[in-house]
Coordinates of C-alpha atoms in Angstrom, one line a residue:
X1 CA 27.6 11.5 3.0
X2 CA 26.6 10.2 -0.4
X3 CA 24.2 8.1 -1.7
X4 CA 24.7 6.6 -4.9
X5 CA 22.1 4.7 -6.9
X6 CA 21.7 3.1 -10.4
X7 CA 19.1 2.5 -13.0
X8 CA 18.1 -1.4 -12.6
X9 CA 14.7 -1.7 -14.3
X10 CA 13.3 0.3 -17.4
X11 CA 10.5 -0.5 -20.0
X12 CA 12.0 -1.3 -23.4
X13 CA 8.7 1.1 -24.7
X14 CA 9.7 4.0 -22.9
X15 CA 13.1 4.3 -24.9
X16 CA 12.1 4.6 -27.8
X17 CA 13.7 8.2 -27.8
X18 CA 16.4 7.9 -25.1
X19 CA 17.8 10.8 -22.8
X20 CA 21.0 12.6 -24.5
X21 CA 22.7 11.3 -21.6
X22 CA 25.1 7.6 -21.2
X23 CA 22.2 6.4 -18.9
X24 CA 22.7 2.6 -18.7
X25 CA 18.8 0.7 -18.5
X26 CA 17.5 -2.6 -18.3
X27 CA 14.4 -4.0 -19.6
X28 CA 12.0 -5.7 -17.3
X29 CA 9.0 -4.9 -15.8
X30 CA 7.4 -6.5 -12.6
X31 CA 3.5 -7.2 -12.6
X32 CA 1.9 -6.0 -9.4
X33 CA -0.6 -3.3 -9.4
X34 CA -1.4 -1.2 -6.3
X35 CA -3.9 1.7 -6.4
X36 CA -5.9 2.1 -3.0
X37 CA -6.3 4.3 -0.1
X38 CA -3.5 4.6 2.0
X39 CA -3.6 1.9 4.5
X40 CA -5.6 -0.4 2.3
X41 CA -4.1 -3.5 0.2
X42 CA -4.3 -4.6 -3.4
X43 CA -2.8 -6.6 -6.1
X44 CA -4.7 -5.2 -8.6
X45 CA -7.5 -7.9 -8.0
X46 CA -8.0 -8.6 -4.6
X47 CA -8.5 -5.9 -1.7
X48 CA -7.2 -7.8 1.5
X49 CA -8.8 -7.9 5.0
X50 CA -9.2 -10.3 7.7
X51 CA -10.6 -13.0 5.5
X52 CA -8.2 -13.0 2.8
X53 CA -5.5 -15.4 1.9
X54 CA -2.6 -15.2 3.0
X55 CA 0.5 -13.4 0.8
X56 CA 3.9 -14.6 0.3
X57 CA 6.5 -13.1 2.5
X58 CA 9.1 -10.6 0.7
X59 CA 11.9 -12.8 0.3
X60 CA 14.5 -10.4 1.6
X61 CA 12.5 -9.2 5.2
X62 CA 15.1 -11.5 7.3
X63 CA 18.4 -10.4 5.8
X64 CA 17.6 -6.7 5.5
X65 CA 15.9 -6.5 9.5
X66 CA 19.4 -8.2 10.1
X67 CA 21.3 -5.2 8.1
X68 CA 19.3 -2.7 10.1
X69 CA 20.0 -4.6 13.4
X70 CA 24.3 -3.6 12.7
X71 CA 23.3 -0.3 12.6
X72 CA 21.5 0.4 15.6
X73 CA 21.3 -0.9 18.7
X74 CA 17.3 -2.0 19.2
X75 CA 15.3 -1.3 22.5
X76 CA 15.5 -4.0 25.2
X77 CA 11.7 -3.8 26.5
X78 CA 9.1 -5.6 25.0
X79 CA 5.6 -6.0 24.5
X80 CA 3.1 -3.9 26.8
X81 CA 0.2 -6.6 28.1
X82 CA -2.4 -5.0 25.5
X83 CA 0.1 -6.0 22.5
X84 CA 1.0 -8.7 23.8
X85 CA -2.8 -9.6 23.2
X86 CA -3.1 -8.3 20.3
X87 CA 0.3 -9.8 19.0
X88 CA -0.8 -13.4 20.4
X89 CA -4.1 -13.5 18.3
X90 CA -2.1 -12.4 15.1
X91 CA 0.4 -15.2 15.6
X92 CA -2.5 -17.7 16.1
X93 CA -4.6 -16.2 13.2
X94 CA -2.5 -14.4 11.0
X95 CA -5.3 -13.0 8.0
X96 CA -6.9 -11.2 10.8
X97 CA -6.5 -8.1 9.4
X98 CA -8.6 -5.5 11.8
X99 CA -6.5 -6.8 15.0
X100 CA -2.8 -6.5 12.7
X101 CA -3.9 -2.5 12.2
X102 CA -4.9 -2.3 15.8
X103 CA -1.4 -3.7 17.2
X104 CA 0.3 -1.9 14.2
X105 CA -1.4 1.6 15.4
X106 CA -0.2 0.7 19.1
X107 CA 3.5 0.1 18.2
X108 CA 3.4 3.3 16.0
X109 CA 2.2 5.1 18.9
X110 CA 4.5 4.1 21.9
X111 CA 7.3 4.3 18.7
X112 CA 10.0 1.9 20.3
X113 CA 12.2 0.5 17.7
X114 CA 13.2 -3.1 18.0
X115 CA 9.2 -3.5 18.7
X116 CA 7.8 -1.7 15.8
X117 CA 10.2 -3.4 13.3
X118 CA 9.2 -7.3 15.0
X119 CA 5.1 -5.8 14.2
X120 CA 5.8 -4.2 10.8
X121 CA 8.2 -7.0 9.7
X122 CA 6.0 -9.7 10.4
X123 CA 2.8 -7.3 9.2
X124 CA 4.4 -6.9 5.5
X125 CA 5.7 -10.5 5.3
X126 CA 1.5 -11.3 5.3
X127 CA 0.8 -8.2 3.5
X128 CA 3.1 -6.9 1.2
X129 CA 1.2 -5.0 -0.7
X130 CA 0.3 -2.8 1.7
X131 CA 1.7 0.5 0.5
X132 CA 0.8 2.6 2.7
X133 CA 2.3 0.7 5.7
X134 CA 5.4 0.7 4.3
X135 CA 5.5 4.1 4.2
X136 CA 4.8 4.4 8.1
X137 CA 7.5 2.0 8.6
X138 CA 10.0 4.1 6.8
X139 CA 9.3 7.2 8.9
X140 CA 9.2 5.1 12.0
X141 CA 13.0 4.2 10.9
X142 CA 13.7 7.3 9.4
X143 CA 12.3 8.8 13.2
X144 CA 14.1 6.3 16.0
X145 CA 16.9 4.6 13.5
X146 CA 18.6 6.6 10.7
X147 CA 18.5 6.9 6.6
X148 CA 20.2 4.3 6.0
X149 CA 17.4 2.1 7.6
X150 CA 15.0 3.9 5.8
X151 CA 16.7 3.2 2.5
X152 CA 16.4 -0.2 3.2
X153 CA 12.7 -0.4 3.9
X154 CA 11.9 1.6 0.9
X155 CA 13.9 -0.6 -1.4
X156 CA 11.6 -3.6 0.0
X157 CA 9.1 -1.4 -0.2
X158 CA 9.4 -1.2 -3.9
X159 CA 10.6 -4.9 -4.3
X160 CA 7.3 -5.8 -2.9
X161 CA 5.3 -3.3 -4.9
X162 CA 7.3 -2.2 -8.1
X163 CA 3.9 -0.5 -10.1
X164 CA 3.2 1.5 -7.4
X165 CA 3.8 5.3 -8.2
X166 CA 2.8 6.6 -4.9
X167 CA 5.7 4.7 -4.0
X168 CA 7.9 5.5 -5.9
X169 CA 7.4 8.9 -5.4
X170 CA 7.7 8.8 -1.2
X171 CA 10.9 7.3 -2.3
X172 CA 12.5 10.2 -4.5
X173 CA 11.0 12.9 -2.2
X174 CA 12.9 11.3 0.8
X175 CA 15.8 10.8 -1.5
X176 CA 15.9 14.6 -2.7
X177 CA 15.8 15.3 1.0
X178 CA 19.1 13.8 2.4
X179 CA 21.2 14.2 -0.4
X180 CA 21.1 17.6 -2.2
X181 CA 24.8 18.2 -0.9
X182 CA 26.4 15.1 -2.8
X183 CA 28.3 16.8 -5.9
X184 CA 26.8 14.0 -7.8
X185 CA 23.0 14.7 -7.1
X186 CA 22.1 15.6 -10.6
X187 CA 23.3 12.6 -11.9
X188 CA 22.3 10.1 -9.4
X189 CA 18.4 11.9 -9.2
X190 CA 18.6 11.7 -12.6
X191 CA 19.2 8.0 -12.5
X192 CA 16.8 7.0 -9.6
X193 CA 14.2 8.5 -11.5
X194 CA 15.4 6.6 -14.5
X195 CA 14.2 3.5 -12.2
X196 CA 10.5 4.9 -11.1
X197 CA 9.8 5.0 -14.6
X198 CA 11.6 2.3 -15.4
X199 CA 9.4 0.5 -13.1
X200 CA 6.2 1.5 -13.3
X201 CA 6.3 4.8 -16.0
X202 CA 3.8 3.1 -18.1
X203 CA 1.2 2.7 -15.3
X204 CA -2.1 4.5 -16.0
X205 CA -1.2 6.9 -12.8
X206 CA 2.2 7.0 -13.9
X207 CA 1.7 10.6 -15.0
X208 CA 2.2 11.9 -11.5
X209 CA 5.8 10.0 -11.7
X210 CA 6.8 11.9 -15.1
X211 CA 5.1 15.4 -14.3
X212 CA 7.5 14.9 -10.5
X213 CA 10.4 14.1 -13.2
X214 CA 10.3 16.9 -15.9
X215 CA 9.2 19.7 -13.2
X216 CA 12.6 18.2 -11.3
X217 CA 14.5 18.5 -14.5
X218 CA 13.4 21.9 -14.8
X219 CA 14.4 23.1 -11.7
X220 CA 17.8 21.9 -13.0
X221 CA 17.1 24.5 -16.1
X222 CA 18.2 21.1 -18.1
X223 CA 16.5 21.8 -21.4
X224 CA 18.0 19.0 -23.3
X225 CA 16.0 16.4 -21.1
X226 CA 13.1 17.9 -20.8
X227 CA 12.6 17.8 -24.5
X228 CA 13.4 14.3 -24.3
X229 CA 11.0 13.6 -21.9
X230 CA 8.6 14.7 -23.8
X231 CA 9.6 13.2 -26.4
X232 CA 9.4 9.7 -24.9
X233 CA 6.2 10.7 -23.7
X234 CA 4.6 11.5 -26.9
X235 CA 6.1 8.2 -28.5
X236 CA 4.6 6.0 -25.2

């Protein structure tokens, strides 16, 4: 089956020579900025932990865990007594950090699904920006549910964290991998990666984004783009 995707955020600066192609682009950019290890938190100026404020939930958790919910029929048991702990000192106090990775590395372990989305949703509603638990969340769904629940963590993931390029990238690798067989790959690639750098393409990591876009386009043997891309590069 298909996936089709299109372009809903690109920097105005980035198009300054635009692709020979009807690609149709936006202009705006969101203003988070994640770069940190992989289970660590940022916003560009605070590094969370236990004694941190507390962030805003991602507006769409309830609605999307409800989406999910249609599409796969969650696990009955519940919490072992050592979460259940663990999960009653979160609730009580939720910016403490150290005991949220503990229950979160339990969850991930025993990999039950209704259980690891109640941790991980509630986990990302305090800490968002937490990259690199989103990406342990999509292969937990991508493990015990299927892609289309994947899909729909990842695009929180990036609603929660538009700038970041490591992101981005688990994104477009797990897209690449499910849907090479649509007869409208090319163009639907081509347009998902039209978002990432859309997105974040004028971050100051961003050049792992473009190098994954022009070495894709090669593979392609489109020569027209790649001299485009290049193009916009040099005017950026």
């Amino acid at each position: 089956r298909g996936y089709y995707f299109t372009v809903m955020a690109t920097s105005s600066e980035i198009h300054e020579n635009p692709l020979p192609s009807d690609i149709e682009v936006n202009s705006s950019l969101k203003t988070e900025v994640v770069h940190t290890d992989d289970n660590t938190c940022s916003n560009g100026e605070n590094t969370f932990n236990g004694e941190n404020d507390v962030v805003e939930a991602v507006e769409n958790m309830d609605a999307t865990e409800q989406g999910r919910e249609e599409n796969v029929v969650p696990e009955e048991d519940g919490f072992t007594e050592e979460e259940n702990k663990l999960w009653s000192i979160v609730q009580e106090t939720p910016t403490d950090f150290n005991t949220w990775t503990q229950l979160l590395q339990l969850v991930e372990q025993r990999a039950k699904l209704s259980i690891s989305r109640r941790v991980f949703d509630a986990f990302l509603s305090q800490y968002p920006n937490c990259y690199g638990y989103w990406k342990k969340y999509a292969d937990l769904e991508q493990k015990l549910a299927d892609n289309d629940s994947t899909i729909q963590v990842l695009e929180q993931s990036v609603a929660a964290i538009p700038l970041s390029v490591d992101l981005w990238l688990y994104y477009i690798k797990f897209i690449q991998s499910i849907s090479k067989q649509d007869p409208e790959y090319t163009n639907n690639m081509r347009s998902f990666y039209e978002r990432a750098v859309g997105s974040c393409g004028l971050e100051y990591r961003s050049d792992k984004l473009w190098s994954s876009y022009i070495e894709w386009e090669s593979e392609n043997g489109s020569f027209p783009f790649i001299v485009a891309l290049y193009d916009r590069l040099l005017a950026t």
